[in-house]
Amino acid sequence: MSRHGWARALVLVLTTLVAMFVVAALGLWAAGAADLPDGAFGRVVAATVVTSVGGSVELAGNAGALAESRAGLNVLPLSVTLTGALVLGAGFLRPLRRRAVAPAGELAGWAGRIALLWLLALIGLAFAARQTFAVNLGEGVLNDISGLFGAEPRVGFTTDVPLTLLFGLLWLAGVLVLALLVASGAAVPGRFARHQRSVRPAAQAMVVLLLVYVVVGIVVALVTAATHGHVAERFAVILLGLPNVVWPALTIGLGASWNGRVDGPFGLPMPHVLDQVLRTPEVSTVNVGTLADYDSRSWWLVPVAAVLLLAVAFRMAARSPADVRAWQHAVRMAVALALTVLMICLLGRISAHYGLSLFGIGDLGGGLSGEVFLKPRLGPAVGLGALWGLVMGFLGALLARPLHRRTADRAHPGTADRAPR
């Protein structure tokens, strides 16, 4: 039991948080957040980590008695999320390896220790992630008006502690369950092992697909930084929100559409072509066609998605028992891909706005107001994911058939020679 003790659980939780803090801090530093006033950088890093596990960070504004500032932000820094999930999942599985079966009570105790320490860490983070900033209106009439009426705008953030704890624990549970689903050599209870053998190939295929998209995104970002400059901005995207870009790109390659708009001087780190599509007077539709209107290379999203899906479908079929039929592979792949697309659509939503009004009318800040949002068309996206999964799962199973035959021949040599002619 010592391998599942409190000390090991504490080391795992601290290691996960340190990894997330390092990635968030480097990303925010590359984005220029190190220059925030009042020594707020550390608190912004804490808020970034809180939001990366689903925690609720609320923006609030105050601009004196006669003015009002309004702000809102809803975006997950998925690079930080992914870092934490990989570190936590690997650490959770490590003491379970090289064993055939683990009793349910032992597994529950190990997960419970981690959950309790994670809960305490979230409480500390929730109270640390609070700060207020003054918004500088610059020199001129706007600054004079704000001084005259005591309407200096201030924007800050705070955490909703109960929601942060709730979603943080749900995130933890999801990571631990997914780790058990994809692990090949981890000990699990006997009943769970039977279900794991049927679910694991599909779960592994989806995890590999998402990670490959991240790796491809890193390569593209580094090449772009080397050839077009803006190195700090590229690294900020990699360290804070690369999955926010590449995972929706997967759904777009499948034919899905997203709706969005960018208004005002504010924006989020995103490819230039996406910013062009979204920066219109009305709500824009983002799909392969609208992206290709600005950059014809966007059509590559379709064949890239097809090739990678076929590759993971083949891997899934090759790692499944030989007696699983092609239509069963197709159905499992369809369900897995539909759930993956659903997850991307739920986690990839972006919403941010800021505005300042005087006497409840107008926009005092002028160019300071802005809005950014990006939302998927959920139903069609999930349906397309299921359709692609059905087709690619069936093709992957057909491609894996010769591999299963060679494996069977090696396991039972001479069978073909003894068969009646």
Tab-separated table of C-alpha atoms in Angstrom:
chain	number	residue	atom	x	y	z
A	1	MET	CA	0.000	0.000	0.000
A	2	SER	CA	2.976	2.300	0.414
A	3	ARG	CA	3.080	2.820	-3.332
A	4	HIS	CA	-0.362	4.475	-3.029
A	5	GLY	CA	0.368	6.472	0.128
A	6	TRP	CA	-0.280	10.095	0.970
A	7	ALA	CA	3.306	11.123	0.239
A	8	ARG	CA	3.125	9.796	-3.314
A	9	ALA	CA	-0.272	11.421	-3.865
A	10	LEU	CA	1.094	14.749	-2.603
A	11	VAL	CA	4.098	14.524	-4.923
A	12	LEU	CA	1.788	13.772	-7.868
A	13	VAL	CA	-0.537	16.712	-7.163
A	14	LEU	CA	2.377	19.117	-6.656
A	15	THR	CA	4.145	17.886	-9.796
A	16	THR	CA	0.980	18.385	-11.831
A	17	LEU	CA	0.475	21.915	-10.515
A	18	VAL	CA	4.120	22.864	-11.049
A	19	ALA	CA	3.997	21.653	-14.648
A	20	MET	CA	0.813	23.630	-15.291
A	21	PHE	CA	2.221	26.732	-13.582
A	22	VAL	CA	5.420	26.596	-15.646
A	23	VAL	CA	3.549	26.269	-18.957
A	24	ALA	CA	1.046	28.996	-18.016
A	25	ALA	CA	3.756	31.363	-16.759
A	26	LEU	CA	5.909	30.950	-19.868
A	27	GLY	CA	2.898	31.421	-22.122
A	28	LEU	CA	1.724	34.544	-20.312
A	29	TRP	CA	5.263	35.906	-20.269
A	30	ALA	CA	5.503	35.393	-24.044
A	31	ALA	CA	2.143	37.173	-24.374
A	32	GLY	CA	3.475	40.193	-22.442
A	33	ALA	CA	1.621	39.641	-19.168
A	34	ALA	CA	4.830	40.022	-17.155
A	35	ASP	CA	4.356	43.804	-17.432
A	36	LEU	CA	1.029	43.810	-15.572
A	37	PRO	CA	0.904	46.379	-12.750
A	38	ASP	CA	0.776	45.772	-9.008
A	39	GLY	CA	2.756	42.549	-9.208
A	40	ALA	CA	-0.285	40.785	-10.610
A	41	PHE	CA	1.577	38.311	-12.822
A	42	GLY	CA	1.518	35.491	-10.278
A	43	ARG	CA	-2.198	35.903	-9.647
A	44	VAL	CA	-2.911	35.889	-13.382
A	45	VAL	CA	-0.921	32.655	-13.685
A	46	ALA	CA	-2.992	31.173	-10.852
A	47	ALA	CA	-6.208	32.259	-12.591
A	48	THR	CA	-4.993	30.662	-15.825
A	49	VAL	CA	-4.391	27.356	-14.055
A	50	VAL	CA	-7.823	27.579	-12.401
A	51	THR	CA	-9.579	28.110	-15.733
A	52	SER	CA	-7.551	25.326	-17.377
A	53	VAL	CA	-9.223	22.724	-15.127
A	54	GLY	CA	-12.699	24.139	-15.648
A	55	GLY	CA	-12.661	26.557	-12.715
A	56	SER	CA	-14.836	29.640	-12.833
A	57	VAL	CA	-13.036	33.008	-12.962
A	58	GLU	CA	-15.396	35.984	-13.039
A	59	LEU	CA	-14.475	39.394	-14.429
A	60	ALA	CA	-15.812	42.468	-12.667
A	61	GLY	CA	-15.526	46.179	-13.369
A	62	ASN	CA	-15.920	49.461	-11.525
A	63	ALA	CA	-15.686	52.921	-13.025
A	64	GLY	CA	-16.956	55.155	-10.253
A	65	ALA	CA	-20.465	56.275	-9.363
A	66	LEU	CA	-21.419	57.547	-12.816
A	67	ALA	CA	-19.830	54.985	-15.032
A	68	GLU	CA	-19.878	51.253	-15.469
A	69	SER	CA	-17.397	48.822	-16.956
A	70	ARG	CA	-18.504	45.438	-18.207
A	71	ALA	CA	-16.277	42.494	-18.994
A	72	GLY	CA	-16.567	38.766	-19.508
A	73	LEU	CA	-14.213	35.963	-20.483
A	74	ASN	CA	-14.920	32.322	-21.230
A	75	VAL	CA	-11.991	30.421	-22.722
A	76	LEU	CA	-9.988	27.407	-21.597
A	77	PRO	CA	-6.185	27.573	-22.066
A	78	LEU	CA	-6.091	24.042	-23.409
A	79	SER	CA	-2.293	23.819	-23.628
A	80	VAL	CA	-2.181	24.139	-19.839
A	81	THR	CA	-5.094	21.707	-19.533
A	82	LEU	CA	-3.356	19.123	-21.706
A	83	THR	CA	-0.085	19.462	-19.781
A	84	GLY	CA	-1.822	18.831	-16.479
A	85	ALA	CA	-3.783	15.879	-17.857
A	86	LEU	CA	-0.670	14.167	-19.238
A	87	VAL	CA	1.355	14.605	-16.036
A	88	LEU	CA	-1.529	13.609	-13.764
A	89	GLY	CA	-2.533	10.602	-15.854
A	90	ALA	CA	1.012	9.265	-16.092
A	91	GLY	CA	1.585	9.679	-12.355
A	92	PHE	CA	-1.736	8.046	-11.507
A	93	LEU	CA	-0.971	4.973	-13.628
A	94	ARG	CA	2.639	4.497	-12.592
A	95	PRO	CA	2.049	2.528	-9.345
A	96	LEU	CA	-0.594	0.410	-11.106
A	97	ARG	CA	1.737	-0.996	-13.748
A	98	ARG	CA	3.298	-4.470	-13.895
A	99	ARG	CA	0.346	-6.040	-12.120
A	100	ALA	CA	-2.509	-8.105	-13.482
A	101	VAL	CA	-5.410	-6.952	-11.293
A	102	ALA	CA	-5.927	-4.276	-8.639
A	103	PRO	CA	-8.789	-4.535	-6.102
A	104	ALA	CA	-11.468	-1.880	-6.462
A	105	GLY	CA	-10.893	-0.693	-2.881
A	106	GLU	CA	-7.183	-0.147	-3.520
A	107	LEU	CA	-7.875	1.797	-6.717
A	108	ALA	CA	-10.565	3.903	-5.012
A	109	GLY	CA	-8.242	4.676	-2.098
A	110	TRP	CA	-5.448	5.817	-4.432
A	111	ALA	CA	-7.827	8.035	-6.415
A	112	GLY	CA	-9.419	9.346	-3.196
A	113	ARG	CA	-6.080	10.515	-1.774
A	114	ILE	CA	-5.318	12.362	-4.977
A	115	ALA	CA	-8.804	13.909	-5.048
A	116	LEU	CA	-8.602	15.199	-1.475
A	117	LEU	CA	-5.197	16.818	-1.979
A	118	TRP	CA	-6.330	18.196	-5.342
A	119	LEU	CA	-9.361	19.735	-3.642
A	120	LEU	CA	-7.162	21.471	-1.067
A	121	ALA	CA	-4.897	22.759	-3.837
A	122	LEU	CA	-7.884	24.127	-5.749
A	123	ILE	CA	-9.060	26.021	-2.671
A	124	GLY	CA	-5.671	27.690	-2.381
A	125	LEU	CA	-5.610	28.541	-6.077
A	126	ALA	CA	-9.148	29.912	-5.994
A	127	PHE	CA	-8.280	32.420	-3.272
A	128	ALA	CA	-4.951	33.333	-4.889
A	129	ALA	CA	-6.493	34.069	-8.301
A	130	ARG	CA	-7.939	37.514	-7.495
A	131	GLN	CA	-6.760	40.917	-8.723
A	132	THR	CA	-8.001	44.355	-9.841
A	133	PHE	CA	-6.409	46.580	-12.518
A	134	ALA	CA	-6.849	50.228	-13.487
A	135	VAL	CA	-7.517	50.770	-17.210
A	136	ASN	CA	-5.383	53.585	-18.607
A	137	LEU	CA	-7.417	55.764	-20.974
A	138	GLY	CA	-4.381	57.724	-22.060
A	139	GLU	CA	-4.118	61.498	-22.415
A	140	GLY	CA	-6.979	63.613	-23.766
A	141	VAL	CA	-10.683	64.171	-23.336
A	142	LEU	CA	-11.493	60.652	-22.147
A	143	ASN	CA	-8.947	60.892	-19.351
A	144	ASP	CA	-10.243	64.360	-18.336
A	145	ILE	CA	-13.843	63.128	-18.209
A	146	SER	CA	-12.917	60.096	-16.138
A	147	GLY	CA	-11.023	62.307	-13.683
A	148	LEU	CA	-13.851	64.860	-13.463
A	149	PHE	CA	-16.506	62.291	-12.640
A	150	GLY	CA	-14.300	59.900	-10.716
A	151	ALA	CA	-14.897	57.323	-13.407
A	152	GLU	CA	-11.484	55.748	-13.674
A	153	PRO	CA	-12.298	52.305	-15.052
A	154	ARG	CA	-11.057	49.289	-13.145
A	155	VAL	CA	-11.336	45.704	-14.234
A	156	GLY	CA	-10.545	42.741	-12.037
A	157	PHE	CA	-11.095	39.042	-11.721
A	158	THR	CA	-12.140	36.782	-8.924
A	159	THR	CA	-13.074	33.131	-8.597
A	160	ASP	CA	-16.345	31.423	-7.880
A	161	VAL	CA	-14.977	28.980	-5.305
A	162	PRO	CA	-17.844	26.422	-5.256
A	163	LEU	CA	-17.959	26.160	-9.051
A	164	THR	CA	-14.170	25.968	-9.225
A	165	LEU	CA	-14.127	23.055	-6.796
A	166	LEU	CA	-16.983	21.282	-8.583
A	167	PHE	CA	-15.545	21.537	-12.101
A	168	GLY	CA	-12.001	20.981	-10.873
A	169	LEU	CA	-13.017	17.665	-9.311
A	170	LEU	CA	-14.957	16.693	-12.439
A	171	TRP	CA	-11.840	17.445	-14.510
A	172	LEU	CA	-9.768	15.275	-12.175
A	173	ALA	CA	-12.263	12.410	-12.395
A	174	GLY	CA	-12.343	12.647	-16.187
A	175	VAL	CA	-8.548	12.518	-16.439
A	176	LEU	CA	-8.267	9.505	-14.121
A	177	VAL	CA	-11.027	7.555	-15.906
A	178	LEU	CA	-9.547	8.327	-19.318
A	179	ALA	CA	-6.105	7.259	-18.092
A	180	LEU	CA	-7.521	3.891	-17.034
A	181	LEU	CA	-9.315	3.511	-20.368
A	182	VAL	CA	-6.219	4.072	-22.519
A	183	ALA	CA	-3.614	2.370	-20.304
A	184	SER	CA	-2.352	-0.917	-21.704
A	185	GLY	CA	-0.399	-2.251	-18.737
A	186	ALA	CA	-2.143	-0.814	-15.690
A	187	ALA	CA	-3.800	-3.029	-13.091
A	188	VAL	CA	-7.560	-2.523	-12.814
A	189	PRO	CA	-10.393	-4.459	-11.123
A	190	GLY	CA	-11.343	-7.661	-12.941
A	191	ARG	CA	-14.818	-6.500	-13.958
A	192	PHE	CA	-13.425	-3.238	-15.324
A	193	ALA	CA	-10.739	-5.119	-17.284
A	194	ARG	CA	-13.338	-6.911	-19.426
A	195	HIS	CA	-14.913	-3.626	-20.489
A	196	GLN	CA	-11.509	-1.990	-20.852
A	197	ARG	CA	-10.428	-4.490	-23.505
A	198	SER	CA	-13.350	-3.522	-25.743
A	199	VAL	CA	-13.139	0.235	-25.154
A	200	ARG	CA	-9.368	0.720	-24.958
A	201	PRO	CA	-8.488	0.571	-28.710
A	202	ALA	CA	-11.035	3.270	-29.580
A	203	ALA	CA	-10.040	5.455	-26.619
A	204	GLN	CA	-6.363	5.103	-27.489
A	205	ALA	CA	-7.088	5.977	-31.115
A	206	MET	CA	-8.811	9.228	-30.138
A	207	VAL	CA	-6.057	10.230	-27.707
A	208	VAL	CA	-3.421	9.550	-30.362
A	209	LEU	CA	-5.412	11.565	-32.903
A	210	LEU	CA	-5.631	14.596	-30.608
A	211	LEU	CA	-1.950	14.406	-29.652
A	212	VAL	CA	-0.858	14.088	-33.286
A	213	TYR	CA	-2.820	17.238	-34.122
A	214	VAL	CA	-1.027	19.038	-31.296
A	215	VAL	CA	2.379	17.856	-32.541
A	216	VAL	CA	1.551	18.951	-36.092
A	217	GLY	CA	0.407	22.314	-34.727
A	218	ILE	CA	3.675	22.771	-32.835
A	219	VAL	CA	5.690	22.050	-35.975
A	220	VAL	CA	3.614	24.468	-38.059
A	221	ALA	CA	3.880	27.184	-35.380
A	222	LEU	CA	7.662	26.793	-35.113
A	223	VAL	CA	8.122	26.875	-38.889
A	224	THR	CA	5.889	29.949	-39.103
A	225	ALA	CA	7.852	31.661	-36.330
A	226	ALA	CA	11.140	30.899	-38.103
A	227	THR	CA	9.927	32.181	-41.479
A	228	HIS	CA	7.536	35.015	-40.578
A	229	GLY	CA	8.781	36.256	-37.213
A	230	HIS	CA	6.530	37.178	-34.249
A	231	VAL	CA	8.311	34.501	-32.222
A	232	ALA	CA	6.874	35.593	-28.853
A	233	GLU	CA	3.307	35.480	-30.189
A	234	ARG	CA	3.816	31.993	-31.650
A	235	PHE	CA	5.200	30.685	-28.373
A	236	ALA	CA	2.297	32.268	-26.493
A	237	VAL	CA	-0.106	30.331	-28.716
A	238	ILE	CA	1.836	27.077	-28.258
A	239	LEU	CA	2.031	27.388	-24.475
A	240	LEU	CA	-1.475	28.689	-23.822
A	241	GLY	CA	-3.910	27.717	-26.534
A	242	LEU	CA	-2.512	25.506	-29.289
A	243	PRO	CA	-5.257	22.858	-28.868
A	244	ASN	CA	-7.778	25.727	-29.018
A	245	VAL	CA	-6.626	26.162	-32.633
A	246	VAL	CA	-5.728	22.676	-33.887
A	247	TRP	CA	-8.602	20.684	-32.387
A	248	PRO	CA	-11.301	22.906	-33.934
A	249	ALA	CA	-9.253	22.623	-37.145
A	250	LEU	CA	-9.874	18.862	-36.962
A	251	THR	CA	-13.638	19.424	-36.856
A	252	ILE	CA	-13.421	21.929	-39.715
A	253	GLY	CA	-11.490	19.350	-41.742
A	254	LEU	CA	-14.418	16.979	-41.172
A	255	GLY	CA	-16.784	19.597	-42.654
A	256	ALA	CA	-18.064	21.218	-39.461
A	257	SER	CA	-18.809	24.942	-39.181
A	258	TRP	CA	-18.251	27.422	-36.365
A	259	ASN	CA	-19.857	30.831	-35.903
A	260	GLY	CA	-17.926	33.775	-34.544
A	261	ARG	CA	-16.939	37.418	-34.640
A	262	VAL	CA	-14.009	39.639	-33.670
A	263	ASP	CA	-14.869	43.266	-32.945
A	264	GLY	CA	-12.673	46.060	-31.599
A	265	PRO	CA	-8.949	46.108	-30.854
A	266	PHE	CA	-9.070	42.977	-28.734
A	267	GLY	CA	-8.469	39.519	-30.061
A	268	LEU	CA	-7.234	36.132	-29.032
A	269	PRO	CA	-4.105	34.382	-30.290
A	270	MET	CA	-5.273	32.780	-33.512
A	271	PRO	CA	-4.064	32.283	-37.089
A	272	HIS	CA	-4.249	35.407	-39.216
A	273	VAL	CA	-6.636	33.795	-41.702
A	274	LEU	CA	-9.096	33.010	-38.900
A	275	ASP	CA	-8.917	36.587	-37.641
A	276	GLN	CA	-9.678	37.804	-41.174
A	277	VAL	CA	-12.750	35.586	-41.462
A	278	LEU	CA	-14.098	36.645	-38.058
A	279	ARG	CA	-13.396	40.395	-38.264
A	280	THR	CA	-16.611	41.356	-40.077
A	281	PRO	CA	-19.592	43.563	-39.169
A	282	GLU	CA	-21.861	40.538	-38.775
A	283	VAL	CA	-21.464	37.067	-37.344
A	284	SER	CA	-19.235	34.989	-39.626
A	285	THR	CA	-19.282	31.317	-40.525
A	286	VAL	CA	-15.958	29.521	-40.213
A	287	ASN	CA	-15.554	26.415	-42.351
A	288	VAL	CA	-13.169	25.125	-44.999
A	289	GLY	CA	-14.807	27.212	-47.717
A	290	THR	CA	-14.717	30.560	-45.892
A	291	LEU	CA	-11.123	29.981	-44.751
A	292	ALA	CA	-10.082	29.047	-48.295
A	293	ASP	CA	-11.500	32.346	-49.551
A	294	TYR	CA	-8.605	34.025	-47.719
A	295	ASP	CA	-6.008	31.250	-47.933
A	296	SER	CA	-6.375	28.345	-50.370
A	297	ARG	CA	-4.048	26.208	-48.235
A	298	SER	CA	-6.994	25.741	-45.863
A	299	TRP	CA	-8.256	22.975	-48.159
A	300	TRP	CA	-5.422	20.835	-46.799
A	301	LEU	CA	-7.428	20.469	-43.590
A	302	VAL	CA	-9.643	17.892	-45.338
A	303	PRO	CA	-6.993	15.428	-46.621
A	304	VAL	CA	-4.960	15.801	-43.412
A	305	ALA	CA	-8.031	14.855	-41.361
A	306	ALA	CA	-8.807	11.923	-43.679
A	307	VAL	CA	-5.263	10.505	-43.591
A	308	LEU	CA	-4.894	10.806	-39.818
A	309	LEU	CA	-8.335	9.320	-39.176
A	310	LEU	CA	-7.566	6.370	-41.432
A	311	ALA	CA	-4.244	5.868	-39.644
A	312	VAL	CA	-5.776	5.804	-36.166
A	313	ALA	CA	-8.643	3.612	-37.427
A	314	PHE	CA	-6.087	1.096	-38.714
A	315	ARG	CA	-4.222	1.269	-35.398
A	316	MET	CA	-7.478	0.712	-33.539
A	317	ALA	CA	-8.368	-2.340	-35.631
A	318	ALA	CA	-4.839	-3.756	-35.419
A	319	ARG	CA	-4.910	-3.567	-31.611
A	320	SER	CA	-8.377	-5.115	-31.315
A	321	PRO	CA	-9.042	-8.852	-31.073
A	322	ALA	CA	-9.117	-10.587	-34.438
A	323	ASP	CA	-12.689	-11.788	-33.939
A	324	VAL	CA	-14.089	-8.241	-33.921
A	325	ARG	CA	-15.926	-7.689	-37.192
A	326	ALA	CA	-15.442	-4.748	-39.533
A	327	TRP	CA	-18.884	-3.282	-38.842
A	328	GLN	CA	-18.180	-3.423	-35.107
A	329	HIS	CA	-14.957	-1.455	-35.631
A	330	ALA	CA	-16.927	1.053	-37.672
A	331	VAL	CA	-19.570	1.529	-34.978
A	332	ARG	CA	-16.999	1.886	-32.197
A	333	MET	CA	-14.975	4.362	-34.225
A	334	ALA	CA	-18.135	6.361	-34.999
A	335	VAL	CA	-19.089	6.588	-31.330
A	336	ALA	CA	-15.542	7.463	-30.263
A	337	LEU	CA	-15.096	10.173	-32.891
A	338	ALA	CA	-18.541	11.657	-32.237
A	339	LEU	CA	-17.707	11.924	-28.515
A	340	THR	CA	-14.313	13.433	-29.353
A	341	VAL	CA	-15.886	16.066	-31.596
A	342	LEU	CA	-18.440	16.804	-28.877
A	343	MET	CA	-15.615	17.315	-26.383
A	344	ILE	CA	-13.776	19.643	-28.775
A	345	CYS	CA	-16.927	21.684	-29.365
A	346	LEU	CA	-17.612	22.055	-25.643
A	347	LEU	CA	-14.036	22.909	-24.678
A	348	GLY	CA	-13.155	25.001	-27.736
A	349	ARG	CA	-15.801	27.692	-27.295
A	350	ILE	CA	-14.437	31.235	-26.928
A	351	SER	CA	-16.262	34.260	-25.560
A	352	ALA	CA	-14.753	37.572	-24.417
A	353	HIS	CA	-16.064	41.131	-24.228
A	354	TYR	CA	-15.261	44.461	-22.595
A	355	GLY	CA	-17.045	47.804	-22.607
A	356	LEU	CA	-17.284	51.043	-20.621
A	357	SER	CA	-20.294	53.389	-20.489
A	358	LEU	CA	-20.961	56.794	-18.862
A	359	PHE	CA	-24.406	57.539	-17.385
A	360	GLY	CA	-25.403	54.126	-18.732
A	361	ILE	CA	-25.193	55.391	-22.325
A	362	GLY	CA	-22.615	54.957	-25.001
A	363	ASP	CA	-19.061	53.759	-24.944
A	364	LEU	CA	-16.727	55.946	-22.908
A	365	GLY	CA	-13.719	53.924	-23.872
A	366	GLY	CA	-14.293	54.286	-27.591
A	367	GLY	CA	-11.730	51.958	-29.082
A	368	LEU	CA	-11.349	50.146	-25.774
A	369	SER	CA	-14.543	48.152	-26.188
A	370	GLY	CA	-14.483	44.858	-27.996
A	371	GLU	CA	-15.961	41.406	-28.412
A	372	VAL	CA	-14.604	38.037	-29.479
A	373	PHE	CA	-16.570	34.823	-29.691
A	374	LEU	CA	-16.355	31.502	-31.497
A	375	LYS	CA	-19.022	28.816	-31.106
A	376	PRO	CA	-19.585	25.544	-32.986
A	377	ARG	CA	-22.681	24.317	-34.743
A	378	LEU	CA	-22.829	21.414	-32.362
A	379	GLY	CA	-25.362	19.014	-33.911
A	380	PRO	CA	-23.947	18.918	-37.453
A	381	ALA	CA	-20.377	18.690	-36.096
A	382	VAL	CA	-21.144	15.629	-33.961
A	383	GLY	CA	-23.100	14.038	-36.820
A	384	LEU	CA	-20.203	14.534	-39.232
A	385	GLY	CA	-17.844	13.042	-36.652
A	386	ALA	CA	-20.009	9.935	-36.410
A	387	LEU	CA	-20.212	9.618	-40.214
A	388	TRP	CA	-16.461	9.970	-40.709
A	389	GLY	CA	-15.864	7.514	-37.882
A	390	LEU	CA	-18.189	4.966	-39.452
A	391	VAL	CA	-16.452	5.141	-42.843
A	392	MET	CA	-12.871	5.291	-41.580
A	393	GLY	CA	-13.491	2.622	-38.954
A	394	PHE	CA	-14.717	0.218	-41.627
A	395	LEU	CA	-11.793	1.008	-43.965
A	396	GLY	CA	-9.300	0.682	-41.121
A	397	ALA	CA	-10.705	-2.734	-40.235
A	398	LEU	CA	-10.365	-3.917	-43.849
A	399	LEU	CA	-6.756	-2.709	-43.989
A	400	ALA	CA	-5.945	-4.506	-40.723
A	401	ARG	CA	-7.274	-7.893	-41.891
A	402	PRO	CA	-3.976	-9.050	-43.469
A	403	LEU	CA	-2.181	-8.156	-40.255
A	404	HIS	CA	-4.562	-10.292	-38.214
A	405	ARG	CA	-4.119	-13.194	-40.685
A	406	ARG	CA	-0.305	-13.043	-40.414
A	407	THR	CA	-0.588	-12.938	-36.620
A	408	ALA	CA	-2.877	-15.982	-36.647
A	409	ASP	CA	-0.511	-17.849	-38.977
A	410	ARG	CA	2.447	-17.203	-36.685
A	411	ALA	CA	0.429	-18.324	-33.674
A	412	HIS	CA	-0.710	-21.552	-35.455
A	413	PRO	CA	1.965	-22.469	-38.028
A	414	GLY	CA	1.059	-25.108	-40.565
A	415	THR	CA	-2.672	-24.482	-40.336
A	416	ALA	CA	-2.902	-23.471	-43.972
A	417	ASP	CA	-0.974	-26.617	-45.089
A	418	ARG	CA	-3.286	-28.922	-43.160
A	419	ALA	CA	-6.433	-27.280	-44.526
A	420	PRO	CA	-8.378	-29.398	-47.087
A	421	ARG	CA	-7.791	-28.387	-50.617
